[in-house]
Coordinates of C-alpha atoms in Angstrom, one line a residue:
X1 CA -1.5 -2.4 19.4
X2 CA -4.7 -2.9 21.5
X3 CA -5.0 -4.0 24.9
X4 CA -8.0 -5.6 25.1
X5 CA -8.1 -9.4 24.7
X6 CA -11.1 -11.8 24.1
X7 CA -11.1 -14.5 25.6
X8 CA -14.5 -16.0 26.4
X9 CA -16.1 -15.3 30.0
X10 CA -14.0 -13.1 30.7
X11 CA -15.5 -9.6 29.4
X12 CA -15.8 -7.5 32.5
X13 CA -12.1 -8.0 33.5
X14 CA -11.5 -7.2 29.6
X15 CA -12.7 -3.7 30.5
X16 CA -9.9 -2.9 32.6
X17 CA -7.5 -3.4 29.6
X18 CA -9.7 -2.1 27.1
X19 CA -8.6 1.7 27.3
X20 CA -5.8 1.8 26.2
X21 CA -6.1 0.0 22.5
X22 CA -6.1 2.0 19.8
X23 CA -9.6 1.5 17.6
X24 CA -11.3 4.0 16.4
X25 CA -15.2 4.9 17.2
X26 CA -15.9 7.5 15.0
X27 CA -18.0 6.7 12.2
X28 CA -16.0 6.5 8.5
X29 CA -16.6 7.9 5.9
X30 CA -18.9 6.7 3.0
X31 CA -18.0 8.7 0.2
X32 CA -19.1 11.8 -1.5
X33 CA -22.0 13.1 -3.5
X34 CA -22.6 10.8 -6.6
X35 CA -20.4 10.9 -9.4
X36 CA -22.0 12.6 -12.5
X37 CA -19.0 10.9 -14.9
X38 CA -20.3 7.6 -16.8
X39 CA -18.0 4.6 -15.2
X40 CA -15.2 3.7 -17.2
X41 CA -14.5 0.1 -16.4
X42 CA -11.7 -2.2 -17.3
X43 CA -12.9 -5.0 -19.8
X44 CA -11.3 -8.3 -19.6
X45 CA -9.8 -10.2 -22.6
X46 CA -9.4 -14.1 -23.3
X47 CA -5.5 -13.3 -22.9
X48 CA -5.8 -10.8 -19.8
X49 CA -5.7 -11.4 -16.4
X50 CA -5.8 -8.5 -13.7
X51 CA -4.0 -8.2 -10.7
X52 CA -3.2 -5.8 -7.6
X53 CA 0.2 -3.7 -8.1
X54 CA 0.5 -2.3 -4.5
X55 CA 2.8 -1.8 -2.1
X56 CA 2.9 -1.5 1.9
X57 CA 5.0 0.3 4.3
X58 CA 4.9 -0.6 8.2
X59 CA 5.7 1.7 11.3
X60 CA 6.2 0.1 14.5
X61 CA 5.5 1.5 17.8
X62 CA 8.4 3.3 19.0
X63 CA 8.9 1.2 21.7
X64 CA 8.0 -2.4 19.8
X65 CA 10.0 -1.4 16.9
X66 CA 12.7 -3.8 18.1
X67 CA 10.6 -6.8 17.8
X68 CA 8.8 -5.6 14.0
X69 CA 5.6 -4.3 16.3
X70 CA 2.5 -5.9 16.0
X71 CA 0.7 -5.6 12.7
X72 CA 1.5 -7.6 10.0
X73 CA 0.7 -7.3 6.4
X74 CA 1.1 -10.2 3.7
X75 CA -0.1 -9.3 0.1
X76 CA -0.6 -11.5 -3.4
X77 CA -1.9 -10.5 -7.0
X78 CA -5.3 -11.0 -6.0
X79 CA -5.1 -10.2 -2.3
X80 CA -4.2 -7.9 0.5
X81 CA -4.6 -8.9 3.9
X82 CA -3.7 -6.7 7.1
X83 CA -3.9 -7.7 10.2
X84 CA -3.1 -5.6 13.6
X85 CA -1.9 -7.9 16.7
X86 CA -4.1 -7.0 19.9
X87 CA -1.1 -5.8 22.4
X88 CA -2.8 -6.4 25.6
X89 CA -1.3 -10.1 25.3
X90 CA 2.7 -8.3 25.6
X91 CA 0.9 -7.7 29.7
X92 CA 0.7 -11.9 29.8
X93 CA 4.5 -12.0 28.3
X94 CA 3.1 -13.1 24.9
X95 CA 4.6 -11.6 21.6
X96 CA 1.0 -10.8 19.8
X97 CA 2.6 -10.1 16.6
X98 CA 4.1 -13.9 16.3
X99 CA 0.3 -14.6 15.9
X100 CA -0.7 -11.7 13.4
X101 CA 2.4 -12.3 11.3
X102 CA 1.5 -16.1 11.1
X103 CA -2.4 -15.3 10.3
X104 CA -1.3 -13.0 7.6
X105 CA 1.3 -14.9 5.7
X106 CA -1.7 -18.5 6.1
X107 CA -4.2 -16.5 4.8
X108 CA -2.2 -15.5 1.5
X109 CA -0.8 -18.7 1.4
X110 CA -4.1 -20.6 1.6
X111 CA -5.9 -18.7 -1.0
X112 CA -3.1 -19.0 -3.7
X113 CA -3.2 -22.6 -3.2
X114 CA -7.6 -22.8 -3.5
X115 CA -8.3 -20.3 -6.1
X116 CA -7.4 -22.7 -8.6
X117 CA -9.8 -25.8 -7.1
X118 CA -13.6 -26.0 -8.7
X119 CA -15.0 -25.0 -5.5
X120 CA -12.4 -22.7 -3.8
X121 CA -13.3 -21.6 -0.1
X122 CA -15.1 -18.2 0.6
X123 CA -13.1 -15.8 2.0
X124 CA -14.5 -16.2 5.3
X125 CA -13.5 -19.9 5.3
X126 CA -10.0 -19.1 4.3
X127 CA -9.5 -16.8 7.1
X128 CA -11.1 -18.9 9.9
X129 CA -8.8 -21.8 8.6
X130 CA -5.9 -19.9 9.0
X131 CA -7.2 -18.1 12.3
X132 CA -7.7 -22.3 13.8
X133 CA -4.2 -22.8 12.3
X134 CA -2.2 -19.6 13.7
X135 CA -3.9 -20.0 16.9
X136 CA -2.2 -23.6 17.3
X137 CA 1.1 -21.9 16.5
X138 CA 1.0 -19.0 18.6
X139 CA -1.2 -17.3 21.6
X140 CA -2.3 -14.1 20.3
X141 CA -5.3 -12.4 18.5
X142 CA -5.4 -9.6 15.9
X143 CA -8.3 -7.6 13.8
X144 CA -8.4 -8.4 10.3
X145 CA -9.0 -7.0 7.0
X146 CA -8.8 -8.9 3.7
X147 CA -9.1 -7.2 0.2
X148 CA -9.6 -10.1 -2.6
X149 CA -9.7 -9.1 -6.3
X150 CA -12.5 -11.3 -8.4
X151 CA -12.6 -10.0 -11.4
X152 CA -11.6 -6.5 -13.1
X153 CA -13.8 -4.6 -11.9
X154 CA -14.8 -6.5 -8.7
X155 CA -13.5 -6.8 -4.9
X156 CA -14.9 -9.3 -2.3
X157 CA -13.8 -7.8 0.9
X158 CA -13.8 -9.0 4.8
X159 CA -13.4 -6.9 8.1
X160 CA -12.9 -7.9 11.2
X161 CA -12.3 -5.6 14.1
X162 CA -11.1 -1.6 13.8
X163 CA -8.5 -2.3 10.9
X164 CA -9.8 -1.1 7.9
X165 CA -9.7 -0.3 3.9
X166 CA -11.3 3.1 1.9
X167 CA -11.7 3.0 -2.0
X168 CA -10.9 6.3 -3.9
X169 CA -11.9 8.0 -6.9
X170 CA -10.6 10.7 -9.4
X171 CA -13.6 12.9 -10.9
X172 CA -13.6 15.7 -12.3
X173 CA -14.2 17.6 -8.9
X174 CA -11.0 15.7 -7.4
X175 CA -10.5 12.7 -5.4
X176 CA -13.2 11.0 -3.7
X177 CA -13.9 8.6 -1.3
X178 CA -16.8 6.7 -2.3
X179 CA -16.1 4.5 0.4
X180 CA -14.3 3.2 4.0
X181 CA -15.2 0.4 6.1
X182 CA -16.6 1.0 9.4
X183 CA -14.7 -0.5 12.7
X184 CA -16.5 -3.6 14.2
X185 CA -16.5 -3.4 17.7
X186 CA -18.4 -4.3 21.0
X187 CA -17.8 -0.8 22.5
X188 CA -15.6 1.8 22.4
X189 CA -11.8 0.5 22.2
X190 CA -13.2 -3.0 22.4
X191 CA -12.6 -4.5 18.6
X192 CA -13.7 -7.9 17.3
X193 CA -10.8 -9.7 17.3
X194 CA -9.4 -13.5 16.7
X195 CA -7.6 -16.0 18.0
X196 CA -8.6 -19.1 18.2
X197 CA -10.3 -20.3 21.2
X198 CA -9.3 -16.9 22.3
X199 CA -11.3 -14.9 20.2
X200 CA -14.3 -14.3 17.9
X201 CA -15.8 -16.5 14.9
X202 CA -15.2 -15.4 11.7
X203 CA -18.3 -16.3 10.3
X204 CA -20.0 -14.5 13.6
X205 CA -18.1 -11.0 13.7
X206 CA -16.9 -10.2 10.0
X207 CA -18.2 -7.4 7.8
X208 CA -18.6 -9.0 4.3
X209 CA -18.8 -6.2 1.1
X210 CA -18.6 -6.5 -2.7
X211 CA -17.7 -3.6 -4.3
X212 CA -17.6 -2.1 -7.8
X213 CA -14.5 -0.7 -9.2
X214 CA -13.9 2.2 -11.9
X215 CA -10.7 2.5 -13.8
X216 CA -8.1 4.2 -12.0
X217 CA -9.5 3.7 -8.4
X218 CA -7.4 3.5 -5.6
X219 CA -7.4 1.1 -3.0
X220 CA -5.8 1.6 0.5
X221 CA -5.8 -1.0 3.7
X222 CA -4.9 -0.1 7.3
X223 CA -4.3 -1.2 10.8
X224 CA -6.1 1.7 13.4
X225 CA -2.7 3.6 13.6
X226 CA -3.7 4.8 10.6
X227 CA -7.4 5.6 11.3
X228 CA -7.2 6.7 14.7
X229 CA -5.3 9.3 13.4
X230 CA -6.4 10.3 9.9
X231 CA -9.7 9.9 8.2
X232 CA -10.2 8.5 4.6
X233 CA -10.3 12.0 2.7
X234 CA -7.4 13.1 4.4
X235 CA -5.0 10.7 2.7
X236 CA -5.8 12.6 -1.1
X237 CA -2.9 14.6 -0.2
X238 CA -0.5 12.2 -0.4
X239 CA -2.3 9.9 -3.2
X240 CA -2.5 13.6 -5.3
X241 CA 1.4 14.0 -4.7
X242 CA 2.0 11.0 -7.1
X243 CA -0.8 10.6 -8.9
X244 CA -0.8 11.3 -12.8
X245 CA -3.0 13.3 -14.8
X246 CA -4.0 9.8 -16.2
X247 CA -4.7 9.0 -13.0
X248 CA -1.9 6.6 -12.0
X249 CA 0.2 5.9 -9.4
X250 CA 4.0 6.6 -10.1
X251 CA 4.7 5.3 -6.8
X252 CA 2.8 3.0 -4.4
X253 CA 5.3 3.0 -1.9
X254 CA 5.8 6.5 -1.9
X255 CA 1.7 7.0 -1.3
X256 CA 2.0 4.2 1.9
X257 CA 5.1 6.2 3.0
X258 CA 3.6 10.0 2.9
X259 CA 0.1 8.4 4.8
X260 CA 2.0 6.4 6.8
X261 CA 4.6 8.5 8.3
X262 CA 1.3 11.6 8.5
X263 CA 0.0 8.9 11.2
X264 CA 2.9 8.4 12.9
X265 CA 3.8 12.3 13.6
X266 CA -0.2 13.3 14.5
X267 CA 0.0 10.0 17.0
X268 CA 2.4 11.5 18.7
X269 CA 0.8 15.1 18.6
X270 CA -0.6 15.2 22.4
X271 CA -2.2 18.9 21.1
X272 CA -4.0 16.6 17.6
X273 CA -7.9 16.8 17.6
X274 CA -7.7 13.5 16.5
X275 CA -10.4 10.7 14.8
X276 CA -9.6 8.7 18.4
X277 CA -10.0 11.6 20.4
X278 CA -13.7 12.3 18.9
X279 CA -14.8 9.4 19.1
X280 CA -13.7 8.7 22.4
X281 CA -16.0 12.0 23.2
X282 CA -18.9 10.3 21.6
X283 CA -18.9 8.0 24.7
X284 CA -18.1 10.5 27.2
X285 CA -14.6 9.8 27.7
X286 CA -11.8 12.7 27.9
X287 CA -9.3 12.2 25.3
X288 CA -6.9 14.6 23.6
X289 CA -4.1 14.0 21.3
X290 CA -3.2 11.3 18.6
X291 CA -2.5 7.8 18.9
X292 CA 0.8 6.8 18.5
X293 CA 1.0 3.2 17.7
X294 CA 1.8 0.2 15.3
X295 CA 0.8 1.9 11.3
X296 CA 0.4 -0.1 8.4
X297 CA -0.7 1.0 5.4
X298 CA -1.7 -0.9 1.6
X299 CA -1.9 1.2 -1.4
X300 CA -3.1 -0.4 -4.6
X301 CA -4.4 -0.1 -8.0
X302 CA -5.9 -2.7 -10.5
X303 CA -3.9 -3.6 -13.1
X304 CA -4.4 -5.7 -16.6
X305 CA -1.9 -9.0 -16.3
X306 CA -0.8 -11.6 -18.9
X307 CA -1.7 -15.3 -18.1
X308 CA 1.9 -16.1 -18.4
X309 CA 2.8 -13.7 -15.4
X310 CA 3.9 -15.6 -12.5
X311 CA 1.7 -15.1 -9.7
X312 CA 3.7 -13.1 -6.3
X313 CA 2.8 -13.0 -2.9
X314 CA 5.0 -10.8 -0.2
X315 CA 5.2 -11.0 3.3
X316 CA 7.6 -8.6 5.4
X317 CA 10.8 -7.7 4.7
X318 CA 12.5 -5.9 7.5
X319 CA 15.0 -2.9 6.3
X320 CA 16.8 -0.4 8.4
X321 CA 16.2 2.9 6.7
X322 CA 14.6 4.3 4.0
X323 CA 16.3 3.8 0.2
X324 CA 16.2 6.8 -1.9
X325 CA 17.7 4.8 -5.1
X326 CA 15.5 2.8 -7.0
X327 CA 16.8 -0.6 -7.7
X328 CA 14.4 -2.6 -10.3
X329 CA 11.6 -1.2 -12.7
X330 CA 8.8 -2.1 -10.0
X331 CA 9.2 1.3 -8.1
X332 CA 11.1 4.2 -7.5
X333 CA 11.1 4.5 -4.3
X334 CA 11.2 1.0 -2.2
X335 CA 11.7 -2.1 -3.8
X336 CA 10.3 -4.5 -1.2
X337 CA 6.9 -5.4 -1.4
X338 CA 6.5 -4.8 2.6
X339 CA 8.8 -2.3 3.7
X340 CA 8.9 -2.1 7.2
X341 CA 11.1 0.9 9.5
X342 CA 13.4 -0.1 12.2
X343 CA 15.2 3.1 12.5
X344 CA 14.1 6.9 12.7
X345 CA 11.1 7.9 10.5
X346 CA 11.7 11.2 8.7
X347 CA 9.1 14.0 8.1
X348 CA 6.9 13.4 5.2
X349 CA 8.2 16.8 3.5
X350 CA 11.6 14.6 3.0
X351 CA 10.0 12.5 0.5
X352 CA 10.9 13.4 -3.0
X353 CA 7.9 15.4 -5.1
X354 CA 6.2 13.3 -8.6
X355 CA 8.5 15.6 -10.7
X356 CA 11.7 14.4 -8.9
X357 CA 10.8 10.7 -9.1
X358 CA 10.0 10.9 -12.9
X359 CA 12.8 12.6 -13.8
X360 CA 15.5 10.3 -11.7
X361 CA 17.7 9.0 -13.7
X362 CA 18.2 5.4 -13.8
X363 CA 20.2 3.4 -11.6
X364 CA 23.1 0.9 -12.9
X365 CA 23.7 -2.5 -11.1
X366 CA 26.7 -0.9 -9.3
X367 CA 24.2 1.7 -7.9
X368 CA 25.5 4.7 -9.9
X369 CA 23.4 6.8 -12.0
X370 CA 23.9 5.9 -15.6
X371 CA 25.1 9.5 -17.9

């Protein structure tokens, strides 16, 4: 994705690279005006857990797509973590997403093992653990966002770098974004990044928030293919496409997809007056166009969970295409957790509307629709 690397003493020659990456400088948005409505919250029982029920959806570069591209995403009940391979390493003949994919799938792994200990690690430990442990694996380093769930109402969140995550709200006015983390960087197209000895510390570099939750709020996570090219508010399209008048979700993956493949068509727009392209005027620089690269994108809402459910965590499971015919009661639209493209991505307008996806019918085992 980006093509500037960290690497200590070496800034100025990190200029030269930095260009071309793919951050995004211009400022995100905080949210709206207040909400007037009283905050309806969700209240947590003796037998009642809550969980994330999300789902993500991963473009590749066009030209990486044959190696999976260089974001990752690996995701649990109580966790979402993106993280977005810095692509100046591919110049040194290093695979950067070897390292991302590995940092992802340690981080989930690590905190589903601690959250059961008296003292489980911070967030911040748990991610410079896994950074130290990738690192030893692979050369690489990525930006990083992690989402953790603490209670029902509560997130504990982490940011390193120009990857991202926005929280959004259904009033009575419509959806709001009442708010999206800011890029960390050290100038423009120059993210905080790690990798080991390679990059920054955790502890040094990461963005720490808690955050409040409503009922019904809507969570979304990105790498900068997303936010170079679309700003928080301008996802409400898509969430609004499947979004109840109870205000939930029919279809995460569908909401990932619609955002996702939005990005990936204004990336490539060389005409798009894009977030990138602004921000890259902020600093003087002539920019026009989108930026097509690497596009993940989380969608999730809080859910209430029994004790006795089984706790899941999902790391990427490459498909060729795009299934129209949903195959278990989890979604109607893709059934993997991670659902990442290897093949053509079609327009957004060829997803199916909310009143086509409830009224499919079901699908038999054999893959026929049931009379």
């Amino acid at each position: 994705m980006k093509s500037s690397i960290l690497r200590q003493g070496h800034f100025f020659s990190l200029l030269l690279l930095s260009w071309t990456c793919c951050c995004c400088f211009f400022v995100a948005v905080h949210g709206s005006a207040p909400v007037a409505e009283s905050p309806e919250l969700l209240e947590e029982t003796s037998s009642e857990t809550f969980k994330f029920v999300h789902k993500t959806v991963i473009i590749p570069h066009d030209q990486k797509k044959h190696r999976g591209g260089e974001d990752a995403a690996a995701t649990s009940d109580q966790l979402l973590v993106v993280a977005d391979g810095v692509g100046g390493w591919a110049n040194k003949g290093v695979n950067p997403g070897l390292y991302s994919r590995l940092l992802t799938k340690t981080i989930v792994e690590m905190f589903e093992k601690d959250k059961e200990k008296q003292s489980p690690l911070s967030l911040s430990e748990i991610v410079e653990q896994a950074n130290q442990y990738a690192a030893s694996q692979h050369l690489g380093s990525a930006t990083c966002t992690a989402v953790r769930l603490t209670g029902p109402n509560t997130l504990q969140t982490l940011n390193i770098g120009d990857s991202g995550y926005s929280i959004h709200r259904r009033t009575s006015s419509g959806l709001n974004v009442v708010f999206a983390s800011e890029p960390g960087q050290k100038q423009f197209n120059f993210p905080h990044q790690i990798g080991g000895k390679y990059g920054d510390v955790v502890a040094e570099v990461a963005d720490h928030h808690t955050h409040s939750l409503q009922k019904g709020d809507i969570l979304v996570v990105y790498s900068d293919g997303v936010s170079d090219n679309l700003h928080p508010q301008e996802y409400h399209e898509c969430i609004d496409r499947y979004l109840t008048a109870d205000g939930i979700v029919v279809s995460y993956s569908l909401v990932a997809d619609c955002i996702a493949r939005q990005a990936y068509v204004l990336g490539k727009d060389k005409q798009f007056d894009s977030p990138f392209a602004q921000g890259a005027r902020l600093v003087g620089k002539r920019y026009m166009g989108g930026k097509h690269d690497d596009i993940t994108v989380t969608v999730a809402q809080v859910a209430r969970s029994s004790h006795n459910d089984s706790s899941s965590k999902s790391v990427p499971s490459p498909s060729s295409a795009p299934s129209n015919q949903p195959e278990d009661e989890d979604d109607p639209h893709y059934t993997e957790s991670i659902f990442i493209y290897t093949g053509p991505v079609p327009s957004k307008e060829d997803l199916p509307s909310m009143e086509e996806v409830l009224h499919r019918k079901p699908v038999s085992a054999m893959g026929e629709e049931e009379l």
